[in-house]
Coordinates of C-alpha atoms and ligand atoms in Angstrom, one line a residue:
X1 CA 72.6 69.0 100.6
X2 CA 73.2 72.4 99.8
X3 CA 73.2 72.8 95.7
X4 CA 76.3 75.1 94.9
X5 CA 77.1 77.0 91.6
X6 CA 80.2 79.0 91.1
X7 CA 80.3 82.3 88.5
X8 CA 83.6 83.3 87.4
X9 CA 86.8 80.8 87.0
X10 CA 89.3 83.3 86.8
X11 CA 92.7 84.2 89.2
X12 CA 90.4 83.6 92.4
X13 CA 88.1 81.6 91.4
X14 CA 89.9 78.0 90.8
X15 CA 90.8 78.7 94.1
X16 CA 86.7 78.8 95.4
X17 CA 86.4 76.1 92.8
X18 CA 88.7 73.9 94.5
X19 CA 87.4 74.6 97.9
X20 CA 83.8 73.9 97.1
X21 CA 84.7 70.5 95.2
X22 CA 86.3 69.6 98.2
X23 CA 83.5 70.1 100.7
X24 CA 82.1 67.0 100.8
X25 CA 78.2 68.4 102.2
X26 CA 77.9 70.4 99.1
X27 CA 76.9 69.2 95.4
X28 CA 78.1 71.3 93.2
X29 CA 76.4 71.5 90.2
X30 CA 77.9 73.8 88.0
X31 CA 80.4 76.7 86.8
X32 CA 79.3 79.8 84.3
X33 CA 82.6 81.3 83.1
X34 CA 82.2 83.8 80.1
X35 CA 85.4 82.5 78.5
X36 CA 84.7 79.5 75.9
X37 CA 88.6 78.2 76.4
X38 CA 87.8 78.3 79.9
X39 CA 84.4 76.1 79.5
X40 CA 86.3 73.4 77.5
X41 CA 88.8 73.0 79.5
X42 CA 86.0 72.5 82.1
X43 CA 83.9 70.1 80.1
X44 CA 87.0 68.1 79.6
X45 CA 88.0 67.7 82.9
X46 CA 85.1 67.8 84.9
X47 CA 82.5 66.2 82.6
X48 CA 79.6 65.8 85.4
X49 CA 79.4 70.0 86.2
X50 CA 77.1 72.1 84.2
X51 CA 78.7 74.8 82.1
X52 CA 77.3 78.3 81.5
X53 CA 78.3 80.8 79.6
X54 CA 77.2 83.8 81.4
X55 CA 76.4 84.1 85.3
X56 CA 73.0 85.0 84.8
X57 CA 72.2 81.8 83.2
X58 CA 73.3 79.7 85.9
X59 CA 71.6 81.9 88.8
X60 CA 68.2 81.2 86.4
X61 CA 68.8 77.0 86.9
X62 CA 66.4 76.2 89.3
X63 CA 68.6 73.0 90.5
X64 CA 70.9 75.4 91.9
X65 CA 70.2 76.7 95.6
X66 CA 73.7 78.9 96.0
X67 CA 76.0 81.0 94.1
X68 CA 79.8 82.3 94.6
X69 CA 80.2 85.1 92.2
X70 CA 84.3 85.8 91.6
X71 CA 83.0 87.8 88.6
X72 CA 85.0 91.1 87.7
X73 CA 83.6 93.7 90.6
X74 CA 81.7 95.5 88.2
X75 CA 79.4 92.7 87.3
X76 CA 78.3 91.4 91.6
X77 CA 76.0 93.9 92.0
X78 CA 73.8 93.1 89.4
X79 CA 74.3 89.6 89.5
X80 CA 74.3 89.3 93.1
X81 CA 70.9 91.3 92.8
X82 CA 69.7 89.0 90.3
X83 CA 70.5 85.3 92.3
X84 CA 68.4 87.0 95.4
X85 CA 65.9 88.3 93.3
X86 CA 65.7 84.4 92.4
X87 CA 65.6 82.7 95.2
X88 CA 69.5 82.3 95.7
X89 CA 71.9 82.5 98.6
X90 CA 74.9 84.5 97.7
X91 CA 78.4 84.5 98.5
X92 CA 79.9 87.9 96.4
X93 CA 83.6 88.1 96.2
X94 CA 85.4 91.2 97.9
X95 CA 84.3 94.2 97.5
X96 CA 81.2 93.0 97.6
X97 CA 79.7 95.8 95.0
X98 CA 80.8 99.2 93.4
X99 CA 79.0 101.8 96.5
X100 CA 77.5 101.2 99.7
X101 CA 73.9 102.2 98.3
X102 CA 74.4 99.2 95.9
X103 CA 75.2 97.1 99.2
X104 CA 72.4 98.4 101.2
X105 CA 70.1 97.3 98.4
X106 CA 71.9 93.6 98.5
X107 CA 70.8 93.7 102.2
X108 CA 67.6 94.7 102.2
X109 CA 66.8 92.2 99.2
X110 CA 68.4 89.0 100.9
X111 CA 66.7 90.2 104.0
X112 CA 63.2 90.8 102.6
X113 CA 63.3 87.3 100.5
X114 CA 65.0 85.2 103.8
X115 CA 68.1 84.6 102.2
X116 CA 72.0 84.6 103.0
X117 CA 74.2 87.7 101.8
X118 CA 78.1 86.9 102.3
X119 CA 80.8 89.1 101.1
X120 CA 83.9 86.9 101.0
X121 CA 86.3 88.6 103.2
X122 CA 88.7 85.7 103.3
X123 CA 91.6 87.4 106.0
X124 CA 88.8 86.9 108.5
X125 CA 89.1 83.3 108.4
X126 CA 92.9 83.7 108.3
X127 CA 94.5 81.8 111.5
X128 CA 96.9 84.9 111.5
X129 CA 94.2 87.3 111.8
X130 CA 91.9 84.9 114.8
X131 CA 95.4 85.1 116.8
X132 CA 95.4 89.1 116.4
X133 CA 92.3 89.3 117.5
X134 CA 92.3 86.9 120.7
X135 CA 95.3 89.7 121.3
X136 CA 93.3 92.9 120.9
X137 CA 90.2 91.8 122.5
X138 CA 91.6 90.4 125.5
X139 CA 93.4 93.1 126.1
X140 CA 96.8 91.6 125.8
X141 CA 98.5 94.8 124.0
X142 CA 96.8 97.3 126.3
X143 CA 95.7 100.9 124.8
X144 CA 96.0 100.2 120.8
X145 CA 98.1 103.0 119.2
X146 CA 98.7 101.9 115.7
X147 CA 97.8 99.6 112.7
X148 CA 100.4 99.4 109.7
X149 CA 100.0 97.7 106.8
X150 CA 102.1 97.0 104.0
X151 CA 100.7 94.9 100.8
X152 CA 102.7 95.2 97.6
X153 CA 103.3 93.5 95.0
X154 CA 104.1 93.6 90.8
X155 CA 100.4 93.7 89.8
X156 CA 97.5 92.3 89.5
X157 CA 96.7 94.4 87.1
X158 CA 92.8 94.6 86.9
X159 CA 90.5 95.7 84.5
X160 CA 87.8 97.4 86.8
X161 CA 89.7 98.5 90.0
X162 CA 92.5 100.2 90.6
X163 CA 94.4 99.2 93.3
X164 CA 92.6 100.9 96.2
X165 CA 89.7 98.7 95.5
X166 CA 91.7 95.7 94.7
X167 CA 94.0 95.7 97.8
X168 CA 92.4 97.8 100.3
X169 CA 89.4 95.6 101.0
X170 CA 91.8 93.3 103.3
X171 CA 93.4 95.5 105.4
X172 CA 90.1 97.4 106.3
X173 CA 87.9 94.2 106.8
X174 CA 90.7 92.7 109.4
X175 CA 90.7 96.7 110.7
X176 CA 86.8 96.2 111.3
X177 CA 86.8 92.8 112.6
X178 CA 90.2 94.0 115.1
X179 CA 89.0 97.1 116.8
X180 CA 85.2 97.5 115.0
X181 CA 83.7 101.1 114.2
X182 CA 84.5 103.3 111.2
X183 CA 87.1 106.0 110.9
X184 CA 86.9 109.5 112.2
X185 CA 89.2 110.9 109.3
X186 CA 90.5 109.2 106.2
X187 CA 93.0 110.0 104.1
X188 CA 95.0 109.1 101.1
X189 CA 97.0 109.9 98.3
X190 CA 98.6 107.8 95.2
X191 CA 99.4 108.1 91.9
X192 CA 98.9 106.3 88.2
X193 CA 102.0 105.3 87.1
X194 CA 100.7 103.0 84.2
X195 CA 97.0 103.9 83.4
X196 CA 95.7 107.5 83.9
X197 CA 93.2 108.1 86.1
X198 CA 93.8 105.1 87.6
X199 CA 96.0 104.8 91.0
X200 CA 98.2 101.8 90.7
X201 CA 99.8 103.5 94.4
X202 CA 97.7 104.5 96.9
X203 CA 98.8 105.6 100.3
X204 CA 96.2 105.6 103.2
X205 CA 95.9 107.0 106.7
X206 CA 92.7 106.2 108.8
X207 CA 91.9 108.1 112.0
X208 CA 89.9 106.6 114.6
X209 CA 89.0 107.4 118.2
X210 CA 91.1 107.0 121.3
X211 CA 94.2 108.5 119.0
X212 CA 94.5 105.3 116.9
X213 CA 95.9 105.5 113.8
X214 CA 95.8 103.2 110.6
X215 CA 98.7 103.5 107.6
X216 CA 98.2 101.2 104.1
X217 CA 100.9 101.3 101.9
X218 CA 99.1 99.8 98.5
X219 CA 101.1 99.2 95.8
X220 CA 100.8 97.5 92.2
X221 CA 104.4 98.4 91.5
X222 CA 106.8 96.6 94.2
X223 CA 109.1 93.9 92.5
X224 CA 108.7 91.8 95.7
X225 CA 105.4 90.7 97.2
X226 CA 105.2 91.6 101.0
X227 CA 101.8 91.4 103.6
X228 CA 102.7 92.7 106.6
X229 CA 100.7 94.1 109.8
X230 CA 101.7 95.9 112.4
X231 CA 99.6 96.4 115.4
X232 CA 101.1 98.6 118.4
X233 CA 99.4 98.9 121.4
X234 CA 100.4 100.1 125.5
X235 CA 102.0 96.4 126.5
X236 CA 103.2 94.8 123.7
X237 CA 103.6 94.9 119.9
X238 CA 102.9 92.1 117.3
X239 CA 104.2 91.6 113.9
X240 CA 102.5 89.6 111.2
X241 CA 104.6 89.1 107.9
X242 CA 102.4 86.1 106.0
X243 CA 105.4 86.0 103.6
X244 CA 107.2 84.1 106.6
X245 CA 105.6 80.4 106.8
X246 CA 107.7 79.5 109.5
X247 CA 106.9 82.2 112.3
X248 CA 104.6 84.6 110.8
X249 CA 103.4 86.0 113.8
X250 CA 106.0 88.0 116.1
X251 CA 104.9 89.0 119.6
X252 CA 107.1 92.3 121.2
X253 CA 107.0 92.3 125.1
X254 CA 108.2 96.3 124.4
X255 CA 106.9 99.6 124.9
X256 CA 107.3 103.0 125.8
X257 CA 106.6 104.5 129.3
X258 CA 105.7 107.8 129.3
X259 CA 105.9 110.5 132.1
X260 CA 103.2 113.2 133.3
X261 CA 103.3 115.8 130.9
X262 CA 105.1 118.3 133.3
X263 CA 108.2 116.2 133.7
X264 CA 108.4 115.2 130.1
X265 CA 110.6 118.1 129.3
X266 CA 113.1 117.0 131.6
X267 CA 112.9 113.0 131.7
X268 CA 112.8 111.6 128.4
X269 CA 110.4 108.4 127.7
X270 CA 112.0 105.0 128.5
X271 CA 111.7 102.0 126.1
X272 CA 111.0 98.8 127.6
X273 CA 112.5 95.9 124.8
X274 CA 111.6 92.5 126.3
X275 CA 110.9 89.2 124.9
X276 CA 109.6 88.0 121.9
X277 CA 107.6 85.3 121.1
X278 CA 106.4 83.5 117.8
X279 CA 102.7 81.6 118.5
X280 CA 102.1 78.7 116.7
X281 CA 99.4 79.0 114.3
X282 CA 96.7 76.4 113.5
X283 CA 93.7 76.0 111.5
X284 CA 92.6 75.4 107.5
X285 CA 93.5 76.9 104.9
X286 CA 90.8 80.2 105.2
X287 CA 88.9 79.5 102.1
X288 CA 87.6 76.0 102.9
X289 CA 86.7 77.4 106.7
X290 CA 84.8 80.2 104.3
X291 CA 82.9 77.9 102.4
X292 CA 82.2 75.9 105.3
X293 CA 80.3 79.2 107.2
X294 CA 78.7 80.2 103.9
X295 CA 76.9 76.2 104.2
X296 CA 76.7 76.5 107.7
X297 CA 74.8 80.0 107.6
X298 CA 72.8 79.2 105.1
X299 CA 71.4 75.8 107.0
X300 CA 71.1 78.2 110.0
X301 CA 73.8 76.1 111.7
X302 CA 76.3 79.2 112.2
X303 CA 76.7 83.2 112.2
X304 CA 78.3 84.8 109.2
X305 CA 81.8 85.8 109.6
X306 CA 81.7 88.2 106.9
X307 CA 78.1 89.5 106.2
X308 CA 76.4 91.8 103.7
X309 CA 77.0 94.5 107.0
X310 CA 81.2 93.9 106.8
X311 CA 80.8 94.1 103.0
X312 CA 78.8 97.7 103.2
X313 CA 81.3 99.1 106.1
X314 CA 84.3 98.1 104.0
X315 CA 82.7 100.0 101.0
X316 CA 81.9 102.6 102.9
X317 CA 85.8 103.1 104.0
X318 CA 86.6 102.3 100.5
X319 CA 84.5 105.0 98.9
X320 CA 85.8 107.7 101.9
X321 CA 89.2 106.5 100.9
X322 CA 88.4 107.1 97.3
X323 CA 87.4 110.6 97.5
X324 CA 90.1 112.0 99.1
X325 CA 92.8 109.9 96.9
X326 CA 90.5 111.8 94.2
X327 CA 90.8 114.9 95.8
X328 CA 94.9 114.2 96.3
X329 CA 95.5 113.4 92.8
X330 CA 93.8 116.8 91.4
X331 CA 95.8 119.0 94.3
X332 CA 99.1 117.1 92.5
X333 CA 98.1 117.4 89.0
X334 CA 97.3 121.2 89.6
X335 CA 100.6 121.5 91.7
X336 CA 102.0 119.8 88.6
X337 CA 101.1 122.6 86.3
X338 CA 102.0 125.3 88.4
X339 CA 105.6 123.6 88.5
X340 CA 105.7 122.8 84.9
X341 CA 104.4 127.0 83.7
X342 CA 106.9 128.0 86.3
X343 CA 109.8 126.3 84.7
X344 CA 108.8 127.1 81.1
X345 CA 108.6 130.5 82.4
X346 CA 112.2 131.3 84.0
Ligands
NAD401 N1 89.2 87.0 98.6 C1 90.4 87.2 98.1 O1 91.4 87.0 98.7 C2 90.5 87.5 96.6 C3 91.7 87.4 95.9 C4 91.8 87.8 94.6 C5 90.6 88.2 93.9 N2 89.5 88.3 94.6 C6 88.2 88.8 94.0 O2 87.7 87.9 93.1 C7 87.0 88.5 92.1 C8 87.5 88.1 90.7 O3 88.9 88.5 90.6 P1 89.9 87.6 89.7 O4 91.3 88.2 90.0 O5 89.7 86.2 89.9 O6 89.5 88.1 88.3 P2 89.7 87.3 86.9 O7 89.5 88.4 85.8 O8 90.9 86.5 86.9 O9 88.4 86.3 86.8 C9 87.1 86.8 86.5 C10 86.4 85.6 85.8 O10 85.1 86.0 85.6 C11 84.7 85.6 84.2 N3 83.5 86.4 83.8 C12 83.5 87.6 83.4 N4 82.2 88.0 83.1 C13 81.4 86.9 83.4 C14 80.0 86.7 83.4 N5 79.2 87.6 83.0 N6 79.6 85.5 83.7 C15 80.4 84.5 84.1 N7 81.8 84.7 84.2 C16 82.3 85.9 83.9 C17 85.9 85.9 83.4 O11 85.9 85.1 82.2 C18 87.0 85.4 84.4 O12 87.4 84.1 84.2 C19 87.2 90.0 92.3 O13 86.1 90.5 93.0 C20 88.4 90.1 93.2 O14 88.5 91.3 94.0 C21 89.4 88.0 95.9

């Protein structure tokens, strides 16, 4: 049986904690949280688990075969590099590092030393997403046009990611694992409404071949929490709102029929608004199916959903999208000024 350790109890990880108690093929041994309250409370409850203060000292006990860091994502690089560099399978919350170099490093070591690399990508295991993809890889919505995304909320605030890297990670793993390939063009703007320097909005457009377009709207600030995906295409349109437990996903027999270009001045384009239909959805909740892979690939019993190669494509968007929301925010702060010496100046 595979011998599990988990670093990091925090928001996410009581929910990896209670996923990995509850797969019955895996022992898990212990939990290394840096908080002492958060080690007592531990000890108190779960008096069989080793505690740890500090992730490195659980990746160094030799009775433990695999970790799950949900660490802040400042800290997986080095302590993902440190659990291969002992012998460890490793399962690195999203994003799986700071910069694709950092991930290409993860690669190469869990290559070179035979192990597992998993970045925890947890929409791919999401019932909703499977479903959108059985609908854009068969072909079901014809020529794919469009991708929107909207995932808002009122915080999480976090310490070492603003909300690019906190949010974005989701939409462009699901955009990977949907239509595959990396943008042509990215790009983004935002602002930092609460902590300079830091974009607590961020607005992002992704170009990709075939005149495919992808729009996150990213938000900290929204006083209502909404996920939903858009994904247009030739034939029909689907709608996932994973706020709506009842029918979360929304099928659109509609479209727009085009005519050659030289009659389009004279016949305007006709909408076609048929049926809609809502597909049942079934499966486990996503984290125990991703626990369940990370076993599986580890036993070499399955293919990684989400492997160290998702986790460096996703940074790779991520640090494109970074750049130009850098570049966006100096273009406003100097267009700030100018405003602001103008006014003074009248
Ligand atoms: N897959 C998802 O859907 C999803 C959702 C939310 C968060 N996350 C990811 O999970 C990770 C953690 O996020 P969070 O919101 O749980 O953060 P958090 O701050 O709530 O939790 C982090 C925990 O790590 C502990 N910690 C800090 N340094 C440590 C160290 N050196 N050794 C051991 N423990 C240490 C902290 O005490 C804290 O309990 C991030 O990478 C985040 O992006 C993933």
């Amino acid at each position: 049986m595979i011998r599990v350790g988990l670093c990091g109890l925090g928001y996410w990880g009581k929910n990896l904690f209670r996923t990995i108690s509850g797969n019955p093929n895996i022992e898990f041994v212990g939990v290394a949280d840096a908080k002492a309250e958060t080690r007592d409370k531990l000890a108190a409850s779960h008096p069989h688990l080793k505690l740890y203060a500090d992730a490195l000292e659980l990746i160094a006990d030799p009775e433990i075969d695999a970790v799950v860091l949900a660490t802040p994502v400042s800290f997986h690089y080095a302590q993902a590099k440190a659990a291969l560099d002992a012998g460890k399978h490793v399962m690195v919350e999203k994003p799986m590092c700071t910069t694709s170099a950092e991930a290409d490093d993860l690669i190469a070591r869990a290559e070179r030393h035979g192990l597992t690399l998993m970045a925890d990508h947890t929409f791919l295991f999401h019932p909703a997403v499977l479903k959108l993809g059985e609908l854009v890889h068969s072909g079901a919505l014809g020529q794919i046009s469009y991708f929107d995304s909207q995932r808002v909320n009122l915080g999480l605030f976090q310490p070492d990611v603003n909300v690019l890297w906190d949010l974005a990670p989701h939409d462009i793993s699901i955009i990977d694992y949907l239509f595959g390939g990396e943008p042509v063009h990215v790009e983004a703007s935002g602002y930092c409404h609460v902590n300079p320097g830091f974009p607590d909005i961020a607005y992002l457009t992704f170009h990709y071949p075939n005149s495919m377009v992808a729009h996150l709207n990213l938000s900290w600030m929204s006083p209502v929490k909404v996920r939903r995906i858009a994904v247009g295409g030739s034939d029909k349109m689907v709608v996932w709102d994973d706020m709506n437990r009842e029918e979360p996903i929304k099928i659109y027999d509609s479209g727009i029929t085009t005519h050659p270009r030289q009659d389009r001045e004279i016949i305007l384009p006709s909408y076609r608004i048929g049926s809609v239909s809502s597909p049942r959805l079934a499966g486990n909740e996503p984290l125990v199916d991703v626990v369940e892979n990370f076993r599986q690939v580890i036993l070499g019993q399955a293919k990684p959903r989400s492997d160290g190669h998702v986790g460096r494509r996703v940074l790779r968007t991520l640090e494109r999208a970074q750049a130009a929301l850098d570049i966006s925010l100096r273009q406003v702060d100097v267009a700030m000024a100018d405003a602001f010496y103008s006014i003074a100046a009248e």
